[in-house]
């Protein structure tokens, strides 16, 4: 089974890594891929360059052999759409189950994604949510996904795509936006990012 977690990682922080590790452990995955976003639609440009974001991600997971960086979106000069990335992954992976990991906030706006219904032909969705948090998806998303929900993660291996699984993970209140703000005002970001990333950012005066 292939699991992927996308993000801007500008910069990667402890919260990202905890989500990756908790999903990995819960699903008993041998490997989980982190995919830094290339050129996302409808958002401001990144602060760090693609090369800088990639390097920080590589440093962050250097000691985690079960986590790997997939830089495919950084290697193409086109707007990054999840449906395109999953199409590429599906072409490479045959009938292996693919799981796309997203947050509850992304799921609530899923019908704004490009060709969002096609995602279910390409992958399962794993929605990470706060314990006890009720997700209010749009009516069209709720109706479309109602019969796709599964209760046990083992069911993800029964088909290559098409299901949705909700996983409760206690969040760490850390954001890349706050880290950039702290760094830009000279305040410490120690322990919000992995040590290797912290020292690399200090060396390159990133976000300062």
mmCIF file with all atom_site columns, C-alpha atoms in Angstrom, residues 6-7 16 18 45 69 103 106 113 118 128 156 161 163 199 207:
data_model
loop_
_atom_site.group_PDB
_atom_site.id
_atom_site.type_symbol
_atom_site.label_atom_id
_atom_site.label_alt_id
_atom_site.label_comp_id
_atom_site.label_asym_id
_atom_site.label_entity_id
_atom_site.label_seq_id
_atom_site.pdbx_PDB_ins_code
_atom_site.Cartn_x
_atom_site.Cartn_y
_atom_site.Cartn_z
_atom_site.occupancy
_atom_site.B_iso_or_equiv
_atom_site.pdbx_formal_charge
_atom_site.auth_seq_id
_atom_site.auth_comp_id
_atom_site.auth_asym_id
_atom_site.auth_atom_id
_atom_site.pdbx_PDB_model_num
ATOM 1  C CA . UNK A 1 6   ? 1.370   16.469 0.357  1.00 0.00 ? 6   UNK A CA 1
ATOM 2  C CA . UNK A 1 7   ? 2.080   19.947 1.620  1.00 0.00 ? 7   UNK A CA 1
ATOM 3  C CA . UNK A 1 16  ? 3.825   17.479 9.741  1.00 0.00 ? 16  UNK A CA 1
ATOM 4  C CA . UNK A 1 18  ? 3.847   13.613 13.744 1.00 0.00 ? 18  UNK A CA 1
ATOM 5  C CA . UNK A 1 45  ? 4.016   32.076 -3.943 1.00 0.00 ? 45  UNK A CA 1
ATOM 6  C CA . UNK A 1 69  ? 10.491  12.430 -0.129 1.00 0.00 ? 69  UNK A CA 1
ATOM 7  C CA . UNK A 1 103 ? -6.693  17.190 6.826  1.00 0.00 ? 103 UNK A CA 1
ATOM 8  C CA . UNK A 1 106 ? -9.163  20.162 3.148  1.00 0.00 ? 106 UNK A CA 1
ATOM 9  C CA . UNK A 1 113 ? -10.534 20.738 -5.854 1.00 0.00 ? 113 UNK A CA 1
ATOM 10 C CA . UNK A 1 118 ? -11.864 11.511 -9.928 1.00 0.00 ? 118 UNK A CA 1
ATOM 11 C CA . UNK A 1 128 ? -6.983  13.208 9.642  1.00 0.00 ? 128 UNK A CA 1
ATOM 12 C CA . UNK A 1 156 ? -8.100  -0.181 2.495  1.00 0.00 ? 156 UNK A CA 1
ATOM 13 C CA . UNK A 1 161 ? -8.997  3.077  -4.526 1.00 0.00 ? 161 UNK A CA 1
ATOM 14 C CA . UNK A 1 163 ? -12.864 4.468  0.007  1.00 0.00 ? 163 UNK A CA 1
ATOM 15 C CA . UNK A 1 199 ? 20.404  24.562 12.144 1.00 0.00 ? 199 UNK A CA 1
ATOM 16 C CA . UNK A 1 207 ? 12.766  33.557 6.701  1.00 0.00 ? 207 UNK A CA 1
#
